[in-house]
Amino acid sequence: MSVYLVALYMILFRFSVALCSTPDEALNKECVDGATASIVLTFGFYKSICPEAEPIIFSWVEKAVSDDPRMAASLLRLHFHDCFVNGCDASVLLDDTSNFVGEKTAGPNLNSLRGFEVIDAIKADLEYVCPQTVSCADILAVAARDSVVLSGGPGWEVQMGRKDSLSTSLAAANSNIPAPNSDVPTLLSKFQNVGLSLQDMVALSGAHTMGKARCFTFNSRISSGNGSNGPDVNLDFLQSLQQLCSDSDANATLADLDRMTPSTFDNQYYVNLLSGEGLLGSDQALVSGSAETQQLVESYVDDTGAFFDDFKRAMLKMGSLAASENDGEIRRNCRAVNQFNK
């Protein structure tokens, strides 16, 4: 790793530590306590046992995002989809075996998740430097943070000490992960089921300020005669989407979740919602489907700092969701439990 990357990482690391050392008692409390979980996560977990861990992860994420800016959103999405299924335990990374079907073919994940090769590269590097020390689940959490930072968003110190699951749940992946056409009550139910609040839901939805989605995921927005868009409907925007998707393969054609600043982590996503330019039905529902969520959207439009602070808090809460401490391991290969990776 170059001297430049090490120096850049250390600057970002000091910045993230400072964020959890501010006079903001509420932020500090969430940094320390997190959400209720069986595994106690801590800051500086690898400081003595693998001090190279975070710099190595950062260097690989930096390279991946430099090669493909969309990869930042993809790595962030991997962490989201992992945590919503039995906690943040890297179950989403497991390949199918003769004993179980993994989560990669679940409806919300198939033709959606990417970046697995980046995680493979990070894990291989870490296994060379610190064998069987850094969990794949911790890699996902740190890579998500680094992706946000490298895209212009806020930094935060990541709590670590997660273990990797020994199994997966295709059924849970299909039922727990919010669908792209969900209304507000459905979204809120999915988030509350894992201990996240309405405010967390709106803040975490801001991750859609970067990345892309396939045409089939927003069909509910462009279907002829669909009245679910509400009074904020933007006909010009919807017509542009119809044109993009009309003569194409809905499984292949991509649209920017935020067409104004698609590779930048900012508050433009919320500005788009107020203009009726939310790509997914679940995005636009935050304005058209609830006065409470609309109020939060408007507050994030007015104050980027408030969005960044709430996003950091919500990421810490989501990242602390974990399975039982005794039901896990440190995988040598993120795609397979150690029993099948000898």
PDB file of N, CA, C and O in Angstrom, residues 114-182:
ATOM      1  N   ARG A 114     -23.629  -6.535  -5.818  1.00  0.00           N
ATOM      2  CA  ARG A 114     -22.348  -6.680  -6.506  1.00  0.00           C
ATOM      3  C   ARG A 114     -21.239  -6.245  -5.555  1.00  0.00           C
ATOM      4  O   ARG A 114     -21.512  -5.746  -4.477  1.00  0.00           O
ATOM      5  N   GLY A 115     -19.999  -6.456  -5.966  1.00  0.00           N
ATOM      6  CA  GLY A 115     -18.878  -6.078  -5.118  1.00  0.00           C
ATOM      7  C   GLY A 115     -18.279  -7.242  -4.352  1.00  0.00           C
ATOM      8  O   GLY A 115     -17.363  -7.057  -3.540  1.00  0.00           O
ATOM      9  N   PHE A 116     -18.793  -8.452  -4.615  1.00  0.00           N
ATOM     10  CA  PHE A 116     -18.277  -9.625  -3.898  1.00  0.00           C
ATOM     11  C   PHE A 116     -16.786  -9.829  -4.148  1.00  0.00           C
ATOM     12  O   PHE A 116     -16.042 -10.244  -3.249  1.00  0.00           O
ATOM     13  N   GLU A 117     -16.341  -9.538  -5.364  1.00  0.00           N
ATOM     14  CA  GLU A 117     -14.924  -9.731  -5.682  1.00  0.00           C
ATOM     15  C   GLU A 117     -14.040  -8.757  -4.910  1.00  0.00           C
ATOM     16  O   GLU A 117     -12.896  -9.082  -4.575  1.00  0.00           O
ATOM     17  N   VAL A 118     -14.564  -7.565  -4.638  1.00  0.00           N
ATOM     18  CA  VAL A 118     -13.798  -6.599  -3.840  1.00  0.00           C
ATOM     19  C   VAL A 118     -13.610  -7.141  -2.422  1.00  0.00           C
ATOM     20  O   VAL A 118     -12.513  -7.073  -1.855  1.00  0.00           O
ATOM     21  N   ILE A 119     -14.676  -7.673  -1.847  1.00  0.00           N
ATOM     22  CA  ILE A 119     -14.578  -8.256  -0.505  1.00  0.00           C
ATOM     23  C   ILE A 119     -13.614  -9.444  -0.508  1.00  0.00           C
ATOM     24  O   ILE A 119     -12.825  -9.624   0.431  1.00  0.00           O
ATOM     25  N   ASP A 120     -13.650 -10.258  -1.571  1.00  0.00           N
ATOM     26  CA  ASP A 120     -12.715 -11.382  -1.684  1.00  0.00           C
ATOM     27  C   ASP A 120     -11.265 -10.897  -1.649  1.00  0.00           C
ATOM     28  O   ASP A 120     -10.410 -11.491  -0.972  1.00  0.00           O
ATOM     29  N   ALA A 121     -10.988  -9.828  -2.377  1.00  0.00           N
ATOM     30  CA  ALA A 121      -9.619  -9.297  -2.437  1.00  0.00           C
ATOM     31  C   ALA A 121      -9.175  -8.767  -1.081  1.00  0.00           C
ATOM     32  O   ALA A 121      -8.029  -8.984  -0.644  1.00  0.00           O
ATOM     33  N   ILE A 122     -10.076  -8.060  -0.407  1.00  0.00           N
ATOM     34  CA  ILE A 122      -9.758  -7.539   0.920  1.00  0.00           C
ATOM     35  C   ILE A 122      -9.462  -8.685   1.881  1.00  0.00           C
ATOM     36  O   ILE A 122      -8.472  -8.671   2.625  1.00  0.00           O
ATOM     37  N   LYS A 123     -10.318  -9.697   1.856  1.00  0.00           N
ATOM     38  CA  LYS A 123     -10.157 -10.830   2.774  1.00  0.00           C
ATOM     39  C   LYS A 123      -8.850 -11.577   2.510  1.00  0.00           C
ATOM     40  O   LYS A 123      -8.136 -11.943   3.453  1.00  0.00           O
ATOM     41  N   ALA A 124      -8.512 -11.770   1.243  1.00  0.00           N
ATOM     42  CA  ALA A 124      -7.276 -12.471   0.905  1.00  0.00           C
ATOM     43  C   ALA A 124      -6.064 -11.708   1.440  1.00  0.00           C
ATOM     44  O   ALA A 124      -5.116 -12.312   1.972  1.00  0.00           O
ATOM     45  N   ASP A 125      -6.088 -10.392   1.306  1.00  0.00           N
ATOM     46  CA  ASP A 125      -4.988  -9.566   1.797  1.00  0.00           C
ATOM     47  C   ASP A 125      -4.893  -9.649   3.320  1.00  0.00           C
ATOM     48  O   ASP A 125      -3.800  -9.805   3.901  1.00  0.00           O
ATOM     49  N   LEU A 126      -6.043  -9.572   3.987  1.00  0.00           N
ATOM     50  CA  LEU A 126      -6.049  -9.636   5.446  1.00  0.00           C
ATOM     51  C   LEU A 126      -5.628 -11.008   5.952  1.00  0.00           C
ATOM     52  O   LEU A 126      -4.963 -11.118   6.997  1.00  0.00           O
ATOM     53  N   GLU A 127      -6.005 -12.064   5.242  1.00  0.00           N
ATOM     54  CA  GLU A 127      -5.609 -13.408   5.661  1.00  0.00           C
ATOM     55  C   GLU A 127      -4.100 -13.590   5.557  1.00  0.00           C
ATOM     56  O   GLU A 127      -3.492 -14.325   6.333  1.00  0.00           O
ATOM     57  N   TYR A 128      -3.482 -12.902   4.610  1.00  0.00           N
ATOM     58  CA  TYR A 128      -2.024 -12.977   4.462  1.00  0.00           C
ATOM     59  C   TYR A 128      -1.335 -12.247   5.613  1.00  0.00           C
ATOM     60  O   TYR A 128      -0.334 -12.729   6.160  1.00  0.00           O
ATOM     61  N   VAL A 129      -1.892 -11.101   6.008  1.00  0.00           N
ATOM     62  CA  VAL A 129      -1.263 -10.282   7.046  1.00  0.00           C
ATOM     63  C   VAL A 129      -1.655 -10.737   8.446  1.00  0.00           C
ATOM     64  O   VAL A 129      -0.803 -10.818   9.354  1.00  0.00           O
ATOM     65  N   CYS A 130      -2.944 -11.029   8.635  1.00  0.00           N
ATOM     66  CA  CYS A 130      -3.469 -11.414   9.953  1.00  0.00           C
ATOM     67  C   CYS A 130      -4.395 -12.612   9.789  1.00  0.00           C
ATOM     68  O   CYS A 130      -5.616 -12.445   9.729  1.00  0.00           O
ATOM     69  N   PRO A 131      -3.861 -13.814   9.695  1.00  0.00           N
ATOM     70  CA  PRO A 131      -4.689 -14.994   9.409  1.00  0.00           C
ATOM     71  C   PRO A 131      -5.819 -15.198  10.421  1.00  0.00           C
ATOM     72  O   PRO A 131      -5.613 -15.106  11.620  1.00  0.00           O
ATOM     73  N   GLN A 132      -7.008 -15.447   9.894  1.00  0.00           N
ATOM     74  CA  GLN A 132      -8.206 -15.777  10.665  1.00  0.00           C
ATOM     75  C   GLN A 132      -8.398 -14.851  11.864  1.00  0.00           C
ATOM     76  O   GLN A 132      -8.651 -15.298  12.990  1.00  0.00           O
ATOM     77  N   THR A 133      -8.308 -13.569  11.597  1.00  0.00           N
ATOM     78  CA  THR A 133      -8.422 -12.559  12.656  1.00  0.00           C
ATOM     79  C   THR A 133      -9.570 -11.586  12.407  1.00  0.00           C
ATOM     80  O   THR A 133     -10.329 -11.265  13.327  1.00  0.00           O
ATOM     81  N   VAL A 134      -9.691 -11.100  11.166  1.00  0.00           N
ATOM     82  CA  VAL A 134     -10.692 -10.077  10.835  1.00  0.00           C
ATOM     83  C   VAL A 134     -11.906 -10.743  10.200  1.00  0.00           C
ATOM     84  O   VAL A 134     -11.784 -11.430   9.179  1.00  0.00           O
ATOM     85  N   SER A 135     -13.069 -10.555  10.784  1.00  0.00           N
ATOM     86  CA  SER A 135     -14.272 -11.198  10.267  1.00  0.00           C
ATOM     87  C   SER A 135     -14.737 -10.537   8.973  1.00  0.00           C
ATOM     88  O   SER A 135     -14.505  -9.345   8.733  1.00  0.00           O
ATOM     89  N   CYS A 136     -15.411 -11.314   8.156  1.00  0.00           N
ATOM     90  CA  CYS A 136     -15.988 -10.783   6.912  1.00  0.00           C
ATOM     91  C   CYS A 136     -17.070  -9.755   7.222  1.00  0.00           C
ATOM     92  O   CYS A 136     -17.250  -8.784   6.477  1.00  0.00           O
ATOM     93  N   ALA A 137     -17.799  -9.955   8.316  1.00  0.00           N
ATOM     94  CA  ALA A 137     -18.841  -9.011   8.715  1.00  0.00           C
ATOM     95  C   ALA A 137     -18.240  -7.652   9.061  1.00  0.00           C
ATOM     96  O   ALA A 137     -18.808  -6.599   8.713  1.00  0.00           O
ATOM     97  N   ASP A 138     -17.091  -7.644   9.735  1.00  0.00           N
ATOM     98  CA  ASP A 138     -16.416  -6.377  10.030  1.00  0.00           C
ATOM     99  C   ASP A 138     -15.893  -5.725   8.755  1.00  0.00           C
ATOM    100  O   ASP A 138     -15.918  -4.493   8.611  1.00  0.00           O
ATOM    101  N   ILE A 139     -15.429  -6.528   7.809  1.00  0.00           N
ATOM    102  CA  ILE A 139     -14.976  -5.984   6.522  1.00  0.00           C
ATOM    103  C   ILE A 139     -16.120  -5.250   5.843  1.00  0.00           C
ATOM    104  O   ILE A 139     -15.948  -4.130   5.327  1.00  0.00           O
ATOM    105  N   LEU A 140     -17.307  -5.844   5.831  1.00  0.00           N
ATOM    106  CA  LEU A 140     -18.464  -5.201   5.205  1.00  0.00           C
ATOM    107  C   LEU A 140     -18.786  -3.871   5.882  1.00  0.00           C
ATOM    108  O   LEU A 140     -19.091  -2.876   5.205  1.00  0.00           O
ATOM    109  N   ALA A 141     -18.737  -3.826   7.210  1.00  0.00           N
ATOM    110  CA  ALA A 141     -19.067  -2.606   7.942  1.00  0.00           C
ATOM    111  C   ALA A 141     -18.068  -1.494   7.660  1.00  0.00           C
ATOM    112  O   ALA A 141     -18.442  -0.330   7.461  1.00  0.00           O
ATOM    113  N   VAL A 142     -16.783  -1.840   7.635  1.00  0.00           N
ATOM    114  CA  VAL A 142     -15.750  -0.823   7.383  1.00  0.00           C
ATOM    115  C   VAL A 142     -15.784  -0.382   5.919  1.00  0.00           C
ATOM    116  O   VAL A 142     -15.643   0.810   5.611  1.00  0.00           O
ATOM    117  N   ALA A 143     -15.975  -1.315   5.007  1.00  0.00           N
ATOM    118  CA  ALA A 143     -16.040  -0.974   3.583  1.00  0.00           C
ATOM    119  C   ALA A 143     -17.213  -0.050   3.293  1.00  0.00           C
ATOM    120  O   ALA A 143     -17.117   0.850   2.441  1.00  0.00           O
ATOM    121  N   ALA A 144     -18.322  -0.239   4.003  1.00  0.00           N
ATOM    122  CA  ALA A 144     -19.476   0.643   3.839  1.00  0.00           C
ATOM    123  C   ALA A 144     -19.132   2.063   4.273  1.00  0.00           C
ATOM    124  O   ALA A 144     -19.435   3.040   3.579  1.00  0.00           O
ATOM    125  N   ARG A 145     -18.491   2.185   5.432  1.00  0.00           N
ATOM    126  CA  ARG A 145     -18.074   3.509   5.906  1.00  0.00           C
ATOM    127  C   ARG A 145     -17.099   4.173   4.942  1.00  0.00           C
ATOM    128  O   ARG A 145     -17.245   5.344   4.579  1.00  0.00           O
ATOM    129  N   ASP A 146     -16.103   3.410   4.507  1.00  0.00           N
ATOM    130  CA  ASP A 146     -15.101   3.970   3.611  1.00  0.00           C
ATOM    131  C   ASP A 146     -15.713   4.388   2.278  1.00  0.00           C
ATOM    132  O   ASP A 146     -15.298   5.391   1.673  1.00  0.00           O
ATOM    133  N   SER A 147     -16.717   3.652   1.807  1.00  0.00           N
ATOM    134  CA  SER A 147     -17.387   4.001   0.560  1.00  0.00           C
ATOM    135  C   SER A 147     -18.093   5.343   0.676  1.00  0.00           C
ATOM    136  O   SER A 147     -18.069   6.157  -0.262  1.00  0.00           O
ATOM    137  N   VAL A 148     -18.710   5.590   1.827  1.00  0.00           N
ATOM    138  CA  VAL A 148     -19.382   6.870   2.058  1.00  0.00           C
ATOM    139  C   VAL A 148     -18.357   8.001   2.096  1.00  0.00           C
ATOM    140  O   VAL A 148     -18.529   9.047   1.454  1.00  0.00           O
ATOM    141  N   VAL A 149     -17.276   7.805   2.841  1.00  0.00           N
ATOM    142  CA  VAL A 149     -16.242   8.836   2.969  1.00  0.00           C
ATOM    143  C   VAL A 149     -15.633   9.167   1.609  1.00  0.00           C
ATOM    144  O   VAL A 149     -15.470  10.347   1.246  1.00  0.00           O
ATOM    145  N   LEU A 150     -15.313   8.142   0.834  1.00  0.00           N
ATOM    146  CA  LEU A 150     -14.674   8.354  -0.472  1.00  0.00           C
ATOM    147  C   LEU A 150     -15.620   9.001  -1.486  1.00  0.00           C
ATOM    148  O   LEU A 150     -15.169   9.504  -2.513  1.00  0.00           O
ATOM    149  N   SER A 151     -16.922   9.007  -1.178  1.00  0.00           N
ATOM    150  CA  SER A 151     -17.905   9.623  -2.069  1.00  0.00           C
ATOM    151  C   SER A 151     -18.315  11.010  -1.587  1.00  0.00           C
ATOM    152  O   SER A 151     -19.262  11.601  -2.104  1.00  0.00           O
ATOM    153  N   GLY A 152     -17.616  11.526  -0.592  1.00  0.00           N
ATOM    154  CA  GLY A 152     -17.883  12.882  -0.119  1.00  0.00           C
ATOM    155  C   GLY A 152     -18.776  12.958   1.099  1.00  0.00           C
ATOM    156  O   GLY A 152     -19.145  14.055   1.522  1.00  0.00           O
ATOM    157  N   GLY A 153     -19.126  11.803   1.681  1.00  0.00           N
ATOM    158  CA  GLY A 153     -20.006  11.788   2.835  1.00  0.00           C
ATOM    159  C   GLY A 153     -19.263  11.825   4.147  1.00  0.00           C
ATOM    160  O   GLY A 153     -18.038  11.983   4.184  1.00  0.00           O
ATOM    161  N   PRO A 154     -19.989  11.658   5.249  1.00  0.00           N
ATOM    162  CA  PRO A 154     -19.379  11.752   6.578  1.00  0.00           C
ATOM    163  C   PRO A 154     -18.591  10.507   6.939  1.00  0.00           C
ATOM    164  O   PRO A 154     -18.813   9.424   6.391  1.00  0.00           O
ATOM    165  N   GLY A 155     -17.691  10.651   7.887  1.00  0.00           N
ATOM    166  CA  GLY A 155     -16.953   9.521   8.428  1.00  0.00           C
ATOM    167  C   GLY A 155     -17.386   9.246   9.855  1.00  0.00           C
ATOM    168  O   GLY A 155     -17.932  10.116  10.528  1.00  0.00           O
ATOM    169  N   TRP A 156     -17.188   8.038  10.311  1.00  0.00           N
ATOM    170  CA  TRP A 156     -17.484   7.680  11.691  1.00  0.00           C
ATOM    171  C   TRP A 156     -16.599   6.507  12.077  1.00  0.00           C
ATOM    172  O   TRP A 156     -16.115   5.765  11.228  1.00  0.00           O
ATOM    173  N   GLU A 157     -16.370   6.349  13.374  1.00  0.00           N
ATOM    174  CA  GLU A 157     -15.596   5.203  13.830  1.00  0.00           C
ATOM    175  C   GLU A 157     -16.521   3.990  13.872  1.00  0.00           C
ATOM    176  O   GLU A 157     -17.630   4.063  14.415  1.00  0.00           O
ATOM    177  N   VAL A 158     -16.062   2.886  13.316  1.00  0.00           N
ATOM    178  CA  VAL A 158     -16.876   1.678  13.220  1.00  0.00           C
ATOM    179  C   VAL A 158     -16.619   0.780  14.427  1.00  0.00           C
ATOM    180  O   VAL A 158     -15.473   0.472  14.747  1.00  0.00           O
ATOM    181  N   GLN A 159     -17.690   0.385  15.076  1.00  0.00           N
ATOM    182  CA  GLN A 159     -17.567  -0.614  16.135  1.00  0.00           C
ATOM    183  C   GLN A 159     -17.346  -1.979  15.492  1.00  0.00           C
ATOM    184  O   GLN A 159     -17.993  -2.325  14.506  1.00  0.00           O
ATOM    185  N   MET A 160     -16.447  -2.763  16.071  1.00  0.00           N
ATOM    186  CA  MET A 160     -16.122  -4.064  15.476  1.00  0.00           C
ATOM    187  C   MET A 160     -16.043  -5.169  16.517  1.00  0.00           C
ATOM    188  O   MET A 160     -16.122  -4.923  17.705  1.00  0.00           O
ATOM    189  N   GLY A 161     -15.886  -6.385  16.014  1.00  0.00           N
ATOM    190  CA  GLY A 161     -15.882  -7.562  16.852  1.00  0.00           C
ATOM    191  C   GLY A 161     -16.962  -8.548  16.441  1.00  0.00           C
ATOM    192  O   GLY A 161     -17.287  -9.484  17.171  1.00  0.00           O
ATOM    193  N   ARG A 162     -17.530  -8.333  15.244  1.00  0.00           N
ATOM    194  CA  ARG A 162     -18.569  -9.238  14.733  1.00  0.00           C
ATOM    195  C   ARG A 162     -17.978 -10.602  14.404  1.00  0.00           C
ATOM    196  O   ARG A 162     -16.792 -10.725  14.109  1.00  0.00           O
ATOM    197  N   LYS A 163     -18.843 -11.601  14.419  1.00  0.00           N
ATOM    198  CA  LYS A 163     -18.463 -12.920  13.938  1.00  0.00           C
ATOM    199  C   LYS A 163     -19.238 -13.224  12.658  1.00  0.00           C
ATOM    200  O   LYS A 163     -20.267 -12.611  12.374  1.00  0.00           O
ATOM    201  N   ASP A 164     -18.714 -14.161  11.892  1.00  0.00           N
ATOM    202  CA  ASP A 164     -19.347 -14.570  10.642  1.00  0.00           C
ATOM    203  C   ASP A 164     -20.280 -15.745  10.895  1.00  0.00           C
ATOM    204  O   ASP A 164     -19.948 -16.671  11.640  1.00  0.00           O
ATOM    205  N   SER A 165     -21.437 -15.712  10.252  1.00  0.00           N
ATOM    206  CA  SER A 165     -22.439 -16.754  10.466  1.00  0.00           C
ATOM    207  C   SER A 165     -21.990 -18.090   9.883  1.00  0.00           C
ATOM    208  O   SER A 165     -21.144 -18.155   8.992  1.00  0.00           O
ATOM    209  N   LEU A 166     -22.608 -19.146  10.384  1.00  0.00           N
ATOM    210  CA  LEU A 166     -22.331 -20.490   9.894  1.00  0.00           C
ATOM    211  C   LEU A 166     -23.385 -20.950   8.884  1.00  0.00           C
ATOM    212  O   LEU A 166     -23.252 -22.023   8.305  1.00  0.00           O
ATOM    213  N   SER A 167     -24.422 -20.142   8.701  1.00  0.00           N
ATOM    214  CA  SER A 167     -25.478 -20.504   7.761  1.00  0.00           C
ATOM    215  C   SER A 167     -26.135 -19.239   7.224  1.00  0.00           C
ATOM    216  O   SER A 167     -25.759 -18.126   7.604  1.00  0.00           O
ATOM    217  N   THR A 168     -27.126 -19.432   6.348  1.00  0.00           N
ATOM    218  CA  THR A 168     -27.836 -18.312   5.748  1.00  0.00           C
ATOM    219  C   THR A 168     -29.332 -18.578   5.824  1.00  0.00           C
ATOM    220  O   THR A 168     -29.769 -19.640   6.259  1.00  0.00           O
ATOM    221  N   SER A 169     -30.118 -17.608   5.369  1.00  0.00           N
ATOM    222  CA  SER A 169     -31.569 -17.802   5.336  1.00  0.00           C
ATOM    223  C   SER A 169     -32.148 -17.124   4.110  1.00  0.00           C
ATOM    224  O   SER A 169     -32.330 -15.906   4.090  1.00  0.00           O
ATOM    225  N   LEU A 170     -32.408 -17.909   3.088  1.00  0.00           N
ATOM    226  CA  LEU A 170     -33.026 -17.380   1.875  1.00  0.00           C
ATOM    227  C   LEU A 170     -34.404 -16.814   2.186  1.00  0.00           C
ATOM    228  O   LEU A 170     -34.778 -15.753   1.679  1.00  0.00           O
ATOM    229  N   ALA A 171     -35.155 -17.489   3.026  1.00  0.00           N
ATOM    230  CA  ALA A 171     -36.502 -17.036   3.376  1.00  0.00           C
ATOM    231  C   ALA A 171     -36.462 -15.680   4.079  1.00  0.00           C
ATOM    232  O   ALA A 171     -37.263 -14.784   3.779  1.00  0.00           O
ATOM    233  N   ALA A 172     -35.523 -15.520   5.010  1.00  0.00           N
ATOM    234  CA  ALA A 172     -35.411 -14.247   5.730  1.00  0.00           C
ATOM    235  C   ALA A 172     -34.981 -13.125   4.795  1.00  0.00           C
ATOM    236  O   ALA A 172     -35.452 -11.983   4.919  1.00  0.00           O
ATOM    237  N   ALA A 173     -34.099 -13.435   3.848  1.00  0.00           N
ATOM    238  CA  ALA A 173     -33.680 -12.417   2.886  1.00  0.00           C
ATOM    239  C   ALA A 173     -34.861 -11.962   2.032  1.00  0.00           C
ATOM    240  O   ALA A 173     -35.002 -10.773   1.724  1.00  0.00           O
ATOM    241  N   ASN A 174     -35.711 -12.897   1.663  1.00  0.00           N
ATOM    242  CA  ASN A 174     -36.879 -12.551   0.847  1.00  0.00           C
ATOM    243  C   ASN A 174     -37.923 -11.763   1.626  1.00  0.00           C
ATOM    244  O   ASN A 174     -38.646 -10.941   1.045  1.00  0.00           O
ATOM    245  N   SER A 175     -38.006 -11.999   2.926  1.00  0.00           N
ATOM    246  CA  SER A 175     -39.063 -11.358   3.711  1.00  0.00           C
ATOM    247  C   SER A 175     -38.616 -10.120   4.480  1.00  0.00           C
ATOM    248  O   SER A 175     -39.429  -9.221   4.721  1.00  0.00           O
ATOM    249  N   ASN A 176     -37.347 -10.034   4.857  1.00  0.00           N
ATOM    250  CA  ASN A 176     -36.899  -8.959   5.749  1.00  0.00           C
ATOM    251  C   ASN A 176     -36.417  -7.707   5.042  1.00  0.00           C
ATOM    252  O   ASN A 176     -36.531  -6.605   5.579  1.00  0.00           O
ATOM    253  N   ILE A 177     -35.837  -7.855   3.859  1.00  0.00           N
ATOM    254  CA  ILE A 177     -35.251  -6.711   3.155  1.00  0.00           C
ATOM    255  C   ILE A 177     -36.362  -5.903   2.486  1.00  0.00           C
ATOM    256  O   ILE A 177     -37.179  -6.462   1.744  1.00  0.00           O
ATOM    257  N   PRO A 178     -36.436  -4.595   2.736  1.00  0.00           N
ATOM    258  CA  PRO A 178     -37.503  -3.777   2.154  1.00  0.00           C
ATOM    259  C   PRO A 178     -37.492  -3.832   0.628  1.00  0.00           C
ATOM    260  O   PRO A 178     -36.441  -3.749  -0.004  1.00  0.00           O
ATOM    261  N   ALA A 179     -38.679  -3.967   0.047  1.00  0.00           N
ATOM    262  CA  ALA A 179     -38.806  -4.018  -1.410  1.00  0.00           C
ATOM    263  C   ALA A 179     -38.810  -2.609  -1.989  1.00  0.00           C
ATOM    264  O   ALA A 179     -39.199  -1.653  -1.319  1.00  0.00           O
ATOM    265  N   PRO A 180     -38.389  -2.451  -3.237  1.00  0.00           N
ATOM    266  CA  PRO A 180     -38.273  -1.117  -3.836  1.00  0.00           C
ATOM    267  C   PRO A 180     -39.601  -0.407  -4.094  1.00  0.00           C
ATOM    268  O   PRO A 180     -39.609   0.787  -4.377  1.00  0.00           O
ATOM    269  N   ASN A 181     -40.719  -1.135  -3.998  1.00  0.00           N
ATOM    270  CA  ASN A 181     -42.020  -0.501  -4.219  1.00  0.00           C
ATOM    271  C   ASN A 181     -42.841  -0.418  -2.939  1.00  0.00           C
ATOM    272  O   ASN A 181     -44.059  -0.235  -2.970  1.00  0.00           O
ATOM    273  N   SER A 182     -42.182  -0.541  -1.772  1.00  0.00           N
ATOM    274  CA  SER A 182     -42.880  -0.544  -0.487  1.00  0.00           C
ATOM    275  C   SER A 182     -43.481   0.819  -0.159  1.00  0.00           C
ATOM    276  O   SER A 182     -42.901   1.862  -0.475  1.00  0.00           O
TER     277      SER A 182
END
